[in-house]
PDB file of C-alpha atoms in Angstrom:
ATOM      1  CA  ILE A   8     -17.248  -7.800 -57.448  1.00  0.00           C
ATOM      2  CA  GLU A   9     -17.036 -11.312 -58.364  1.00  0.00           C
ATOM      3  CA  HIS A  10     -20.407 -12.510 -59.337  1.00  0.00           C
ATOM      4  CA  LEU A  11     -22.074 -12.557 -62.953  1.00  0.00           C
ATOM      5  CA  GLN A  12     -25.441 -12.552 -61.602  1.00  0.00           C
ATOM      6  CA  LEU A  13     -27.050 -11.042 -58.602  1.00  0.00           C
ATOM      7  CA  PHE A  14     -30.579 -11.988 -56.991  1.00  0.00           C
ATOM      8  CA  TYR A  15     -32.892 -10.333 -54.128  1.00  0.00           C
ATOM      9  CA  PRO A  16     -34.752 -12.809 -52.193  1.00  0.00           C
ATOM     10  CA  ALA A  17     -37.960 -12.202 -54.172  1.00  0.00           C
ATOM     11  CA  SER A  18     -36.300 -12.596 -57.620  1.00  0.00           C
ATOM     12  CA  ILE A  19     -34.522 -16.204 -56.644  1.00  0.00           C
ATOM     13  CA  THR A  20     -37.812 -17.101 -55.198  1.00  0.00           C
ATOM     14  CA  ARG A  21     -39.803 -16.189 -58.495  1.00  0.00           C
ATOM     15  CA  LEU A  22     -37.081 -17.791 -60.684  1.00  0.00           C
ATOM     16  CA  LEU A  23     -37.340 -21.097 -58.745  1.00  0.00           C
ATOM     17  CA  GLU A  24     -41.304 -21.049 -58.734  1.00  0.00           C
ATOM     18  CA  ARG A  25     -41.184 -20.069 -62.412  1.00  0.00           C
ATOM     19  CA  HIS A  26     -39.255 -23.686 -63.022  1.00  0.00           C
ATOM     20  CA  GLY A  27     -41.575 -25.710 -60.827  1.00  0.00           C
ATOM     21  CA  PHE A  28     -39.764 -25.605 -57.576  1.00  0.00           C
ATOM     22  CA  GLU A  29     -42.079 -25.781 -54.212  1.00  0.00           C
ATOM     23  CA  ASN A  30     -41.103 -25.127 -50.547  1.00  0.00           C
ATOM     24  CA  ILE A  31     -38.670 -22.536 -51.194  1.00  0.00           C
ATOM     25  CA  GLU A  32     -36.651 -21.030 -48.552  1.00  0.00           C
ATOM     26  CA  VAL A  33     -34.362 -17.949 -48.977  1.00  0.00           C
ATOM     27  CA  ARG A  34     -31.913 -17.361 -46.377  1.00  0.00           C
ATOM     28  CA  SER A  35     -28.785 -14.760 -45.511  1.00  0.00           C
ATOM     29  CA  LEU A  36     -25.349 -16.132 -45.573  1.00  0.00           C
ATOM     30  CA  TRP A  37     -22.312 -15.099 -43.531  1.00  0.00           C
ATOM     31  CA  ASN A  38     -19.177 -15.300 -45.570  1.00  0.00           C
ATOM     32  CA  THR A  39     -16.256 -16.062 -43.702  1.00  0.00           C
ATOM     33  CA  TYR A  40     -12.796 -14.828 -45.261  1.00  0.00           C
ATOM     34  CA  PRO A  41      -9.494 -13.923 -43.829  1.00  0.00           C
ATOM     35  CA  VAL A  42      -9.191 -10.174 -42.787  1.00  0.00           C
ATOM     36  CA  HIS A  43      -6.225  -9.704 -45.688  1.00  0.00           C
ATOM     37  CA  TYR A  44      -9.138 -10.730 -48.301  1.00  0.00           C
ATOM     38  CA  TRP A  45     -11.690  -8.475 -46.919  1.00  0.00           C
ATOM     39  CA  MET A  46      -9.065  -5.767 -47.028  1.00  0.00           C
ATOM     40  CA  LYS A  47      -8.326  -6.368 -50.781  1.00  0.00           C
ATOM     41  CA  LEU A  48     -12.308  -5.912 -51.398  1.00  0.00           C
ATOM     42  CA  ALA A  49     -12.755  -2.748 -49.294  1.00  0.00           C
ATOM     43  CA  PRO A  50     -13.336   0.559 -51.290  1.00  0.00           C
ATOM     44  CA  SER A  51      -9.946   2.292 -50.980  1.00  0.00           C
ATOM     45  CA  PRO A  52      -7.191   3.206 -52.949  1.00  0.00           C
ATOM     46  CA  ARG A  53      -5.017   0.496 -54.382  1.00  0.00           C
ATOM     47  CA  ALA A  54      -2.073   1.768 -52.799  1.00  0.00           C
ATOM     48  CA  LEU A  55      -3.563   1.977 -49.227  1.00  0.00           C
ATOM     49  CA  LYS A  56      -5.017  -1.697 -49.681  1.00  0.00           C
ATOM     50  CA  ARG A  57      -1.407  -2.935 -50.450  1.00  0.00           C
ATOM     51  CA  PHE A  58      -0.126  -1.630 -47.439  1.00  0.00           C
ATOM     52  CA  ALA A  59      -3.075  -2.546 -45.072  1.00  0.00           C
ATOM     53  CA  VAL A  60      -2.790  -6.203 -46.601  1.00  0.00           C
ATOM     54  CA  ALA A  61       0.872  -6.623 -46.121  1.00  0.00           C
ATOM     55  CA  ALA A  62       0.627  -4.701 -42.450  1.00  0.00           C
ATOM     56  CA  SER A  63      -2.068  -7.315 -41.626  1.00  0.00           C
ATOM     57  CA  LYS A  64       0.178 -10.188 -42.637  1.00  0.00           C
ATOM     58  CA  THR A  65       3.271  -9.164 -41.335  1.00  0.00           C
ATOM     59  CA  MET A  66       1.590  -8.389 -37.815  1.00  0.00           C
ATOM     60  CA  GLY A  67       0.029 -11.677 -38.157  1.00  0.00           C
ATOM     61  CA  PHE A  68      -3.598 -11.054 -38.144  1.00  0.00           C
ATOM     62  CA  GLY A  69      -4.116 -11.296 -42.118  1.00  0.00           C
ATOM     63  CA  HIS A  70      -4.635 -14.698 -41.692  1.00  0.00           C
ATOM     64  CA  LEU A  71      -7.589 -14.869 -39.061  1.00  0.00           C
ATOM     65  CA  PRO A  72     -10.949 -15.391 -40.300  1.00  0.00           C
ATOM     66  CA  VAL A  73     -13.828 -12.923 -40.205  1.00  0.00           C
ATOM     67  CA  ALA A  74     -17.671 -13.582 -40.725  1.00  0.00           C
ATOM     68  CA  ILE A  75     -19.621 -10.971 -42.633  1.00  0.00           C
ATOM     69  CA  PRO A  76     -23.077 -10.921 -43.802  1.00  0.00           C
ATOM     70  CA  ALA A  77     -21.720  -9.766 -47.213  1.00  0.00           C
ATOM     71  CA  GLY A  78     -24.902  -9.932 -48.984  1.00  0.00           C
ATOM     72  CA  ASN A  79     -24.876 -13.730 -50.182  1.00  0.00           C
ATOM     73  CA  ILE A  80     -28.133 -15.236 -49.958  1.00  0.00           C
ATOM     74  CA  ALA A  81     -28.949 -19.237 -50.283  1.00  0.00           C
ATOM     75  CA  ALA A  82     -31.985 -20.661 -51.798  1.00  0.00           C
ATOM     76  CA  ILE A  83     -33.496 -23.914 -51.182  1.00  0.00           C
ATOM     77  CA  GLY A  84     -36.384 -25.837 -52.773  1.00  0.00           C
ATOM     78  CA  SER A  85     -37.929 -29.117 -54.108  1.00  0.00           C
ATOM     79  CA  LYS A  86     -39.577 -30.157 -56.907  1.00  0.00           C
ATOM     80  CA  PRO A  87     -42.793 -32.281 -56.804  1.00  0.00           C
ATOM     81  CA  PRO A  88     -42.632 -35.925 -58.083  1.00  0.00           C
ATOM     82  CA  ALA A  89     -43.121 -35.851 -61.707  1.00  0.00           C
ATOM     83  CA  ALA A  90     -46.703 -36.935 -62.847  1.00  0.00           C
ATOM     84  CA  THR A  91     -46.674 -40.258 -64.428  1.00  0.00           C
ATOM     85  CA  GLY A  92     -49.537 -39.314 -67.090  1.00  0.00           C
ATOM     86  CA  GLY A  93     -51.247 -42.530 -66.449  1.00  0.00           C
ATOM     87  CA  ILE A  94     -48.489 -44.966 -67.191  1.00  0.00           C
ATOM     88  CA  GLY A  95     -46.968 -47.443 -64.366  1.00  0.00           C
TER      89      GLY A  95
END
């Protein structure tokens, strides 16, 4: 919904390897947002979303944080020290 580029663990690993990264770790992330934000992202009719978001705020739970594994990933890697090529 909000991303210009999407990766799978295998594709982000290949990309990082192609650019010289080693020791690559890919992990799932849990996204934490208020209830009302998750309601806005829900695949439902716009009118229903508006009503649900307004009701959640009125009833006092729309601001509560909710963590969901929404499919985001983190990739961490390192690059080896550059070869000096005999200099130094």
